[in-house]
mmCIF file of C-alpha atoms and ligand atoms in Angstrom:
data_model
loop_
_atom_site.group_PDB
_atom_site.id
_atom_site.type_symbol
_atom_site.label_atom_id
_atom_site.label_comp_id
_atom_site.label_asym_id
_atom_site.label_seq_id
_atom_site.Cartn_x
_atom_site.Cartn_y
_atom_site.Cartn_z
ATOM 1 C CA UNK Z 1268 13.846 -6.250 -7.389
ATOM 2 C CA UNK Z 1269 11.191 -4.222 -5.607
ATOM 3 C CA UNK Z 1270 7.700 -4.815 -6.939
ATOM 4 C CA UNK Z 1271 5.480 -1.951 -8.038
ATOM 5 C CA UNK Z 1272 1.854 -2.282 -6.945
ATOM 6 C CA UNK Z 1273 -0.410 0.360 -8.457
ATOM 7 C CA UNK Z 1274 -3.070 1.751 -6.115
ATOM 8 C CA UNK Z 1275 -6.281 2.330 -8.099
ATOM 9 C CA UNK Z 1276 -8.196 4.462 -5.594
ATOM 10 C CA UNK Z 1277 -7.804 7.656 -7.629
ATOM 11 C CA UNK Z 1278 -9.083 5.896 -10.752
ATOM 12 C CA UNK Z 1279 -12.190 4.859 -8.793
ATOM 13 C CA UNK Z 1280 -12.559 8.419 -7.497
ATOM 14 C CA UNK Z 1281 -12.795 9.746 -11.065
ATOM 15 C CA UNK Z 1282 -15.276 7.026 -11.979
ATOM 16 C CA UNK Z 1283 -17.429 7.765 -8.934
ATOM 17 C CA UNK Z 1284 -17.522 11.484 -9.745
ATOM 18 C CA UNK Z 1285 -19.984 10.800 -12.584
ATOM 19 C CA UNK Z 1286 -21.773 7.759 -11.220
ATOM 20 C CA UNK Z 1287 -21.134 5.672 -14.339
ATOM 21 C CA UNK Z 1288 -18.334 3.300 -15.256
ATOM 22 C CA UNK Z 1289 -15.756 5.602 -16.880
ATOM 23 C CA UNK Z 1290 -12.937 4.896 -16.401
ATOM 24 C CA UNK Z 1291 -13.599 1.177 -16.078
ATOM 25 C CA UNK Z 1292 -11.626 -0.009 -13.054
ATOM 26 C CA UNK Z 1293 -11.369 -3.558 -14.317
ATOM 27 C CA UNK Z 1294 -9.927 -2.492 -17.679
ATOM 28 C CA UNK Z 1295 -7.500 -0.114 -15.955
ATOM 29 C CA UNK Z 1296 -6.321 -2.902 -13.620
ATOM 30 C CA UNK Z 1297 -5.755 -5.249 -16.564
ATOM 31 C CA UNK Z 1298 -3.914 -2.517 -18.468
ATOM 32 C CA UNK Z 1299 -1.697 -1.668 -15.477
ATOM 33 C CA UNK Z 1300 -0.590 -5.289 -15.403
ATOM 34 C CA UNK Z 1301 -0.100 -5.340 -19.173
ATOM 35 C CA UNK Z 1302 2.061 -2.210 -18.853
ATOM 36 C CA UNK Z 1303 4.242 -3.867 -16.198
ATOM 37 C CA UNK Z 1304 2.657 -3.364 -12.771
ATOM 38 C CA UNK Z 1305 3.508 -6.246 -10.480
ATOM 39 C CA UNK Z 1306 0.517 -5.779 -8.248
ATOM 40 C CA UNK Z 1307 -2.814 -4.000 -7.881
ATOM 41 C CA UNK Z 1308 -3.713 -2.300 -4.596
ATOM 42 C CA UNK Z 1309 -7.079 -0.954 -3.499
ATOM 43 C CA UNK Z 1310 -8.131 0.732 -0.291
ATOM 44 C CA UNK Z 1311 -11.903 0.589 0.177
ATOM 45 C CA UNK Z 1312 -12.917 3.123 2.810
ATOM 46 C CA UNK Z 1313 -16.120 2.880 4.857
ATOM 47 C CA UNK Z 1314 -17.756 5.765 2.936
ATOM 48 C CA UNK Z 1315 -16.819 4.000 -0.348
ATOM 49 C CA UNK Z 1316 -15.754 7.249 -1.969
ATOM 50 C CA UNK Z 1317 -12.881 5.489 -3.747
ATOM 51 C CA UNK Z 1318 -12.868 1.780 -4.515
ATOM 52 C CA UNK Z 1319 -16.134 0.211 -3.324
ATOM 53 C CA UNK Z 1320 -16.656 -3.121 -1.659
ATOM 54 C CA UNK Z 1321 -18.497 -4.369 -4.755
ATOM 55 C CA UNK Z 1322 -15.369 -3.705 -6.870
ATOM 56 C CA UNK Z 1323 -13.388 -6.297 -4.943
ATOM 57 C CA UNK Z 1324 -14.760 -9.566 -6.319
ATOM 58 C CA UNK Z 1325 -14.482 -8.543 -10.016
ATOM 59 C CA UNK Z 1326 -10.948 -7.279 -9.385
ATOM 60 C CA UNK Z 1327 -9.945 -10.526 -7.676
ATOM 61 C CA UNK Z 1328 -11.140 -12.414 -10.750
ATOM 62 C CA UNK Z 1329 -8.910 -10.549 -13.178
ATOM 63 C CA UNK Z 1330 -5.783 -9.570 -11.220
ATOM 64 C CA UNK Z 1331 -3.092 -11.987 -12.328
ATOM 65 C CA UNK Z 1332 -0.150 -10.457 -10.430
ATOM 66 C CA UNK Z 1333 -0.661 -9.678 -6.735
ATOM 67 C CA UNK Z 1334 -3.911 -8.338 -5.316
ATOM 68 C CA UNK Z 1335 -3.449 -6.237 -2.179
ATOM 69 C CA UNK Z 1336 -6.434 -4.897 -0.234
ATOM 70 C CA UNK Z 1337 -5.705 -2.212 2.350
ATOM 71 C CA UNK Z 1338 -7.914 -0.910 5.075
ATOM 72 C CA UNK Z 1339 -8.978 -0.597 8.650
ATOM 73 C CA UNK Z 1340 -10.089 -4.049 9.805
ATOM 74 C CA UNK Z 1341 -13.674 -3.264 10.782
ATOM 75 C CA UNK Z 1342 -15.944 -6.324 11.070
ATOM 76 C CA UNK Z 1343 -17.435 -5.556 7.632
ATOM 77 C CA UNK Z 1344 -13.998 -5.132 6.027
ATOM 78 C CA UNK Z 1345 -12.708 -8.383 7.527
ATOM 79 C CA UNK Z 1346 -15.717 -10.424 6.441
ATOM 80 C CA UNK Z 1347 -15.395 -9.183 2.864
ATOM 81 C CA UNK Z 1348 -11.607 -9.605 2.695
ATOM 82 C CA UNK Z 1349 -11.728 -13.153 4.103
ATOM 83 C CA UNK Z 1350 -14.330 -13.966 1.470
ATOM 84 C CA UNK Z 1351 -12.438 -12.375 -1.450
ATOM 85 C CA UNK Z 1352 -9.054 -13.802 -0.369
ATOM 86 C CA UNK Z 1353 -6.571 -11.354 -1.932
ATOM 87 C CA UNK Z 1354 -2.903 -12.360 -1.870
ATOM 88 C CA UNK Z 1355 -2.184 -9.727 0.751
ATOM 89 C CA UNK Z 1356 -4.164 -7.620 3.191
ATOM 90 C CA UNK Z 1357 -2.508 -4.459 4.533
ATOM 91 C CA UNK Z 1358 -4.028 -3.341 7.821
ATOM 92 C CA UNK Z 1359 -4.224 0.420 8.250
ATOM 93 C CA UNK Z 1360 -5.446 2.341 11.341
ATOM 94 C CA UNK Z 1361 -7.207 5.109 9.410
ATOM 95 C CA UNK Z 1362 -10.263 6.759 10.899
ATOM 96 C CA UNK Z 1363 -13.497 6.374 8.853
ATOM 97 C CA UNK Z 1364 -13.407 10.061 7.878
ATOM 98 C CA UNK Z 1365 -9.627 10.234 7.220
ATOM 99 C CA UNK Z 1366 -8.681 12.052 4.035
ATOM 100 C CA UNK Z 1367 -5.871 9.523 3.641
ATOM 101 C CA UNK Z 1368 -3.810 7.255 5.898
ATOM 102 C CA UNK Z 1369 -1.553 9.397 8.038
ATOM 103 C CA UNK Z 1370 0.066 7.190 10.708
ATOM 104 C CA UNK Z 1371 1.073 3.629 11.442
ATOM 105 C CA UNK Z 1372 -0.363 1.262 14.056
ATOM 106 C CA UNK Z 1373 0.536 1.321 17.685
ATOM 107 C CA UNK Z 1374 1.283 -2.402 17.571
ATOM 108 C CA UNK Z 1375 1.807 -2.597 21.334
ATOM 109 C CA UNK Z 1376 -1.396 -0.875 22.439
ATOM 110 C CA UNK Z 1377 -3.501 -2.717 19.842
ATOM 111 C CA UNK Z 1378 -1.529 -5.976 20.060
ATOM 112 C CA UNK Z 1379 -4.391 -8.257 21.149
ATOM 113 C CA UNK Z 1380 -6.739 -6.860 18.515
ATOM 114 C CA UNK Z 1381 -4.152 -7.158 15.736
ATOM 115 C CA UNK Z 1382 -3.211 -10.703 16.725
ATOM 116 C CA UNK Z 1383 -6.856 -11.796 16.395
ATOM 117 C CA UNK Z 1384 -7.263 -10.060 13.038
ATOM 118 C CA UNK Z 1385 -4.026 -11.515 11.677
ATOM 119 C CA UNK Z 1386 -4.963 -15.024 12.857
ATOM 120 C CA UNK Z 1387 -8.263 -14.694 11.030
ATOM 121 C CA UNK Z 1388 -6.617 -13.514 7.806
ATOM 122 C CA UNK Z 1389 -4.009 -16.278 8.004
ATOM 123 C CA UNK Z 1390 -6.780 -18.853 8.503
ATOM 124 C CA UNK Z 1391 -8.239 -17.591 5.195
ATOM 125 C CA UNK Z 1392 -4.834 -18.037 3.517
ATOM 126 C CA UNK Z 1393 -4.099 -14.307 3.199
ATOM 127 C CA UNK Z 1394 -0.632 -12.797 3.743
ATOM 128 C CA UNK Z 1395 -0.698 -9.854 6.148
ATOM 129 C CA UNK Z 1396 1.108 -6.547 6.261
ATOM 130 C CA UNK Z 1397 0.846 -3.926 9.020
ATOM 131 C CA UNK Z 1398 1.134 -0.213 8.232
ATOM 132 C CA UNK Z 1399 3.728 1.165 10.685
ATOM 133 C CA UNK Z 1400 6.026 4.083 11.310
ATOM 134 C CA UNK Z 1401 9.776 3.385 11.281
ATOM 135 C CA UNK Z 1402 9.982 2.706 15.014
ATOM 136 C CA UNK Z 1403 11.819 -0.278 16.493
ATOM 137 C CA UNK Z 1404 9.282 -0.776 19.296
ATOM 138 C CA UNK Z 1405 6.403 -0.824 16.800
ATOM 139 C CA UNK Z 1406 8.332 -3.335 14.679
ATOM 140 C CA UNK Z 1407 8.917 -5.562 17.715
ATOM 141 C CA UNK Z 1408 5.176 -5.333 18.382
ATOM 142 C CA UNK Z 1409 4.448 -6.219 14.736
ATOM 143 C CA UNK Z 1410 6.607 -9.322 15.076
ATOM 144 C CA UNK Z 1411 4.793 -10.265 18.305
ATOM 145 C CA UNK Z 1412 1.356 -10.176 16.677
ATOM 146 C CA UNK Z 1413 2.478 -12.517 13.907
ATOM 147 C CA UNK Z 1414 2.309 -10.406 10.750
ATOM 148 C CA UNK Z 1415 4.231 -11.546 7.669
ATOM 149 C CA UNK Z 1416 5.195 -8.069 6.544
ATOM 150 C CA UNK Z 1417 5.061 -4.433 7.532
ATOM 151 C CA UNK Z 1418 4.410 -1.445 5.274
ATOM 152 C CA UNK Z 1419 6.280 1.704 6.224
ATOM 153 C CA UNK Z 1420 4.179 4.867 6.195
ATOM 154 C CA UNK Z 1421 6.451 6.988 3.987
ATOM 155 C CA UNK Z 1422 4.574 10.305 4.204
ATOM 156 C CA UNK Z 1423 7.193 11.861 6.547
ATOM 157 C CA UNK Z 1424 10.004 10.606 4.280
ATOM 158 C CA UNK Z 1425 8.437 12.261 1.245
ATOM 159 C CA UNK Z 1426 7.895 15.486 3.141
ATOM 160 C CA UNK Z 1427 11.451 15.741 4.444
ATOM 161 C CA UNK Z 1428 13.099 14.428 1.273
ATOM 162 C CA UNK Z 1429 12.565 17.788 -0.406
ATOM 163 C CA UNK Z 1430 14.884 19.602 2.032
ATOM 164 C CA UNK Z 1431 17.131 16.858 3.422
ATOM 165 C CA UNK Z 1432 17.101 13.425 1.754
ATOM 166 C CA UNK Z 1433 19.746 11.984 4.080
ATOM 167 C CA UNK Z 1434 17.928 12.692 7.294
ATOM 168 C CA UNK Z 1435 14.626 11.755 5.653
ATOM 169 C CA UNK Z 1436 15.825 8.256 4.827
ATOM 170 C CA UNK Z 1437 17.781 7.502 8.000
ATOM 171 C CA UNK Z 1438 14.950 6.242 10.263
ATOM 172 C CA UNK Z 1439 13.581 4.121 7.413
ATOM 173 C CA UNK Z 1440 16.864 2.431 6.509
ATOM 174 C CA UNK Z 1441 17.557 1.690 10.187
ATOM 175 C CA UNK Z 1442 14.061 0.358 10.754
ATOM 176 C CA UNK Z 1443 14.278 -1.748 7.579
ATOM 177 C CA UNK Z 1444 17.427 -3.415 8.955
ATOM 178 C CA UNK Z 1445 15.618 -4.096 12.209
ATOM 179 C CA UNK Z 1446 12.647 -5.576 10.343
ATOM 180 C CA UNK Z 1447 15.054 -7.803 8.436
ATOM 181 C CA UNK Z 1448 16.583 -9.062 11.686
ATOM 182 C CA UNK Z 1449 13.087 -9.839 12.967
ATOM 183 C CA UNK Z 1450 12.269 -11.761 9.785
ATOM 184 C CA UNK Z 1451 9.558 -9.318 8.695
ATOM 185 C CA UNK Z 1452 9.101 -8.554 5.000
ATOM 186 C CA UNK Z 1453 9.198 -4.842 4.173
ATOM 187 C CA UNK Z 1454 6.722 -2.944 1.978
ATOM 188 C CA UNK Z 1455 6.325 0.830 1.792
ATOM 189 C CA UNK Z 1456 3.847 3.402 0.614
ATOM 190 C CA UNK Z 1457 2.413 6.891 0.774
ATOM 191 C CA UNK Z 1458 3.505 10.000 -1.111
ATOM 192 C CA UNK Z 1459 6.175 8.120 -3.034
ATOM 193 C CA UNK Z 1460 6.776 9.711 -6.423
ATOM 194 C CA UNK Z 1461 9.182 9.972 -9.354
ATOM 195 C CA UNK Z 1462 11.481 12.285 -7.371
ATOM 196 C CA UNK Z 1463 11.824 10.398 -4.108
ATOM 197 C CA UNK Z 1464 11.297 6.742 -5.037
ATOM 198 C CA UNK Z 1465 14.738 5.816 -6.417
ATOM 199 C CA UNK Z 1466 16.573 7.147 -3.350
ATOM 200 C CA UNK Z 1467 14.185 5.328 -1.031
ATOM 201 C CA UNK Z 1468 14.648 2.045 -2.858
ATOM 202 C CA UNK Z 1469 18.436 2.392 -3.039
ATOM 203 C CA UNK Z 1470 18.637 2.813 0.719
ATOM 204 C CA UNK Z 1471 16.395 -0.123 1.665
ATOM 205 C CA UNK Z 1472 17.971 -3.201 0.071
ATOM 206 C CA UNK Z 1473 15.309 -5.496 1.551
ATOM 207 C CA UNK Z 1474 12.346 -3.483 0.210
ATOM 208 C CA UNK Z 1475 9.915 -5.995 -1.334
ATOM 209 C CA UNK Z 1476 7.069 -3.842 -2.615
ATOM 210 C CA UNK Z 1477 5.854 -0.279 -2.931
ATOM 211 C CA UNK Z 1478 2.231 0.669 -3.464
ATOM 212 C CA UNK Z 1479 1.748 3.990 -5.195
ATOM 213 C CA UNK Z 1480 -1.435 5.766 -6.183
ATOM 214 C CA UNK Z 1481 -1.798 9.512 -5.995
ATOM 215 C CA UNK Z 1482 1.425 10.617 -7.695
ATOM 216 C CA UNK Z 1483 1.431 7.819 -10.264
ATOM 217 C CA UNK Z 1484 -2.124 8.478 -11.444
ATOM 218 C CA UNK Z 1485 -1.411 12.238 -11.479
ATOM 219 C CA UNK Z 1486 1.752 11.683 -13.566
ATOM 220 C CA UNK Z 1487 -0.326 9.568 -15.953
ATOM 221 C CA UNK Z 1488 -2.252 12.725 -16.928
ATOM 222 C CA UNK Z 1489 0.944 14.030 -18.499
ATOM 223 C CA UNK Z 1490 2.791 10.902 -19.614
ATOM 224 C CA UNK Z 1491 0.090 8.257 -19.998
ATOM 225 C CA UNK Z 1492 -0.343 5.167 -17.863
ATOM 226 C CA UNK Z 1493 1.907 2.920 -19.928
ATOM 227 C CA UNK Z 1494 4.876 5.315 -19.812
ATOM 228 C CA UNK Z 1495 4.368 6.153 -16.180
ATOM 229 C CA UNK Z 1496 4.392 2.560 -15.000
ATOM 230 C CA UNK Z 1497 7.683 2.038 -16.812
ATOM 231 C CA UNK Z 1498 9.080 5.283 -15.359
ATOM 232 C CA UNK Z 1499 8.236 4.168 -11.807
ATOM 233 C CA UNK Z 1500 9.673 0.717 -12.442
ATOM 234 C CA UNK Z 1501 12.912 2.318 -13.616
ATOM 235 C CA UNK Z 1502 13.218 3.860 -10.138
ATOM 236 C CA UNK Z 1503 13.078 0.406 -8.604
ATOM 237 C CA UNK Z 1504 15.915 -1.342 -10.451
HETATM 238 N N1 LIG I 2481 -0.330 2.673 1.528
HETATM 239 C C1 LIG I 2481 -1.455 2.941 2.242
HETATM 240 C C2 LIG I 2481 -1.700 2.149 3.482
HETATM 241 C C3 LIG I 2481 -2.367 3.922 1.824
HETATM 242 O O1 LIG I 2481 -3.463 4.160 2.547
HETATM 243 C C4 LIG I 2481 -2.112 4.600 0.624
HETATM 244 C C5 LIG I 2481 -3.120 5.627 0.142
HETATM 245 O O2 LIG I 2481 -4.335 4.985 -0.107
HETATM 246 C C6 LIG I 2481 -0.950 4.306 -0.085
HETATM 247 C C7 LIG I 2481 -0.076 3.339 0.392
HETATM 248 C C8 LIG I 2481 -0.603 4.993 -1.368
HETATM 249 O O3 LIG I 2481 -0.341 6.347 -1.110
HETATM 250 P P1 LIG I 2481 -0.271 7.384 -2.326
HETATM 251 O O4 LIG I 2481 -1.640 7.453 -2.896
HETATM 252 O O5 LIG I 2481 0.193 8.640 -1.672
HETATM 253 O O6 LIG I 2481 0.722 6.825 -3.311
#
């Protein structure tokens, strides 16, 4: 069974729009778990326009499933994450002003840097995942630097799925097999939604976890959070 981790960045974005505490991120996280989410993901960005660094400790206290913090491992990010100790840290090479993550790591070029970061996270008892494109050389590099898992950047899959699902999935199912042979756990995320998720999951038998934010929170406007979490989970069975 593939686990559904709900990314709460868009909930924080709505909260931040008014400067108060509506919606309350902590209550939403608890409710997501009550409604069936198997993990909570947050992606604090340096400008803190979504989830803020000061949200992390209260979230860690209440998340009872799996807490996943994503982000670019700046010195500030790493210090906070090693202190909070989430179950998993997903390393993402997004620029400080990026609208959203839009590419995986070059695990060869940044190998020495990533190895140091991963060693530090492991020393703090945190499982690591590296955001990558479905590229065998990048997966070999991910193995070299010692990560436990990789997370496929699925934006290109979602984009191409609309016109040609078969060719959209092909690089991901091949790369997932390669990751399996290397002993890397496989997560995935970005632009996954109620239309493209089932097909993705069916074609990656070793998929461990998906983290989904934008589409899931948008669907919740129509169907409600409780229904939507169940609808996404139905795509993962
Ligand atoms: N994975 C990573 C590394 C991300 O940066 C994001 C967006 O914050 C997601 C997954 C979730 O993407 P989406 O919001 O499109 O579901």
